[in-house]
Coordinates of C-alpha atoms in Angstrom, one line a residue:
M20 CA 64.1 91.0 105.2
N21 CA 65.3 91.0 101.6
A22 CA 69.0 91.5 100.9
S23 CA 68.6 95.1 99.7
A24 CA 67.2 96.1 103.1
R25 CA 70.1 94.7 105.2
V26 CA 72.5 97.0 106.8
G27 CA 76.0 95.8 107.7
F28 CA 77.0 96.7 111.3
L29 CA 80.8 97.0 111.8
M30 CA 80.4 97.3 115.5
H31 CA 80.4 93.5 116.3
V32 CA 83.6 93.2 114.1
G33 CA 85.1 96.2 116.0
H34 CA 84.5 94.3 119.3
A35 CA 86.1 91.2 117.9
L36 CA 89.2 93.1 116.7
A37 CA 89.5 94.9 120.0
A38 CA 89.2 91.6 122.1
S39 CA 91.7 90.0 119.8
A40 CA 94.1 92.9 120.3
H41 CA 93.8 92.8 124.0
I42 CA 94.3 89.0 124.2
A43 CA 97.5 89.4 122.0
E44 CA 98.7 92.4 124.1
S45 CA 98.3 90.3 127.3
A46 CA 100.2 87.4 125.6
W47 CA 102.9 89.7 124.4
H48 CA 103.7 90.9 127.9
Q49 CA 103.9 87.2 128.9
G50 CA 106.5 86.6 126.3
V51 CA 104.2 85.2 123.5
D52 CA 103.4 86.8 120.2
P53 CA 100.1 85.1 119.3
S54 CA 99.5 87.3 116.2
G55 CA 102.4 85.8 114.1
E56 CA 100.5 83.1 112.2
Q57 CA 97.4 85.4 111.8
S58 CA 99.2 88.7 111.6
A59 CA 98.4 89.4 107.9
R60 CA 94.8 88.5 108.4
L61 CA 94.3 90.9 111.5
R62 CA 96.1 93.7 109.7
S63 CA 93.8 93.2 106.7
A64 CA 90.7 93.2 108.9
L65 CA 91.8 96.3 110.6
E66 CA 92.4 98.2 107.5
F67 CA 89.2 96.8 105.7
H68 CA 86.9 97.8 108.6
S69 CA 88.7 101.1 109.3
K70 CA 88.4 102.1 105.7
Y71 CA 84.6 101.7 105.7
R72 CA 84.3 103.3 109.3
L73 CA 86.1 106.3 107.8
G74 CA 83.3 106.7 105.2
A75 CA 84.5 104.8 102.0
E76 CA 81.7 103.9 99.8
A77 CA 80.7 100.2 100.5
P78 CA 80.6 98.0 97.3
P79 CA 77.4 96.4 96.5
W80 CA 78.6 93.0 97.5
L81 CA 79.2 94.2 101.2
C82 CA 75.9 94.1 102.9
G83 CA 74.1 95.3 99.8
G84 CA 76.3 98.5 99.8
R85 CA 74.9 99.7 103.1
V86 CA 77.0 99.7 106.2
E87 CA 76.4 101.4 109.6
R88 CA 79.6 103.3 110.2
T89 CA 80.1 102.3 113.8
M90 CA 83.0 100.1 114.8
G91 CA 82.8 99.9 118.5
P92 CA 86.1 100.2 120.4
G93 CA 88.9 102.0 118.7
P94 CA 91.8 99.9 117.3
E95 CA 94.5 101.8 119.3
V96 CA 96.0 98.7 120.9
A97 CA 96.3 96.7 117.7
L98 CA 97.7 99.8 115.8
R99 CA 100.4 100.3 118.4
H100 CA 101.4 96.6 118.3
Y101 CA 101.8 96.6 114.6
E102 CA 103.4 100.0 114.0
A103 CA 105.7 100.1 117.1
R104 CA 106.6 96.5 117.4
T105 CA 106.5 95.2 113.8
G106 CA 106.9 98.4 111.7
A107 CA 103.7 97.6 109.8
K108 CA 101.9 100.6 108.3
L109 CA 98.1 100.6 108.6
P110 CA 97.0 103.9 107.1
Y111 CA 93.2 103.6 107.5
T112 CA 93.6 102.3 111.0
Q113 CA 96.0 105.2 111.8
A114 CA 93.4 107.7 110.4
L115 CA 90.7 106.1 112.4
V116 CA 92.5 106.2 115.7
E117 CA 93.5 109.9 115.1
E118 CA 89.9 110.7 114.3
T119 CA 88.5 109.0 117.4
R120 CA 91.1 110.2 119.9
P121 CA 91.1 110.4 122.8
A122 CA 89.4 107.0 123.2
G123 CA 86.8 106.8 125.9
T124 CA 85.0 103.6 126.8
D125 CA 82.4 101.5 125.1
G126 CA 80.8 100.7 128.6
L127 CA 81.7 96.9 128.1
F128 CA 85.3 96.0 128.3
V129 CA 87.3 98.6 126.5
A130 CA 88.4 101.9 128.2
R131 CA 90.9 104.6 127.7
E132 CA 93.1 102.9 125.1
T133 CA 94.8 106.3 124.2
V134 CA 96.2 106.7 127.7
G135 CA 97.9 103.3 127.8
H136 CA 98.9 103.0 124.0
A137 CA 99.2 106.2 122.1
E138 CA 102.7 106.7 121.0
A139 CA 103.9 103.6 122.8
P140 CA 107.7 102.9 122.3
P141 CA 108.7 99.6 120.9
A142 CA 109.1 96.9 123.4

């Protein structure tokens, strides 16, 4: 397959981001904040992928400009951590969460994030 025929899939990245958020959430409840060192990277990844999932035109360097606009699980858990606990603003991620609410299940490991994390108060 030549480079111009490739299509970038955001779903696998979405699964990785959701898994990272769930691991971080579990650690947080055990008194550890594992996102500290990588926090900027995780926030950037959430914003980058949410932007394209919402429909922004992909630049040619990104999968030949062709991305499939699926992201897998919603980023509700990560959004609530960053907004409620750290005060960080993630506008693309916020817009994506609002567009995909209420979150259902991906049939794998993510289910009903809106119920447990929407408008969560700071810890």
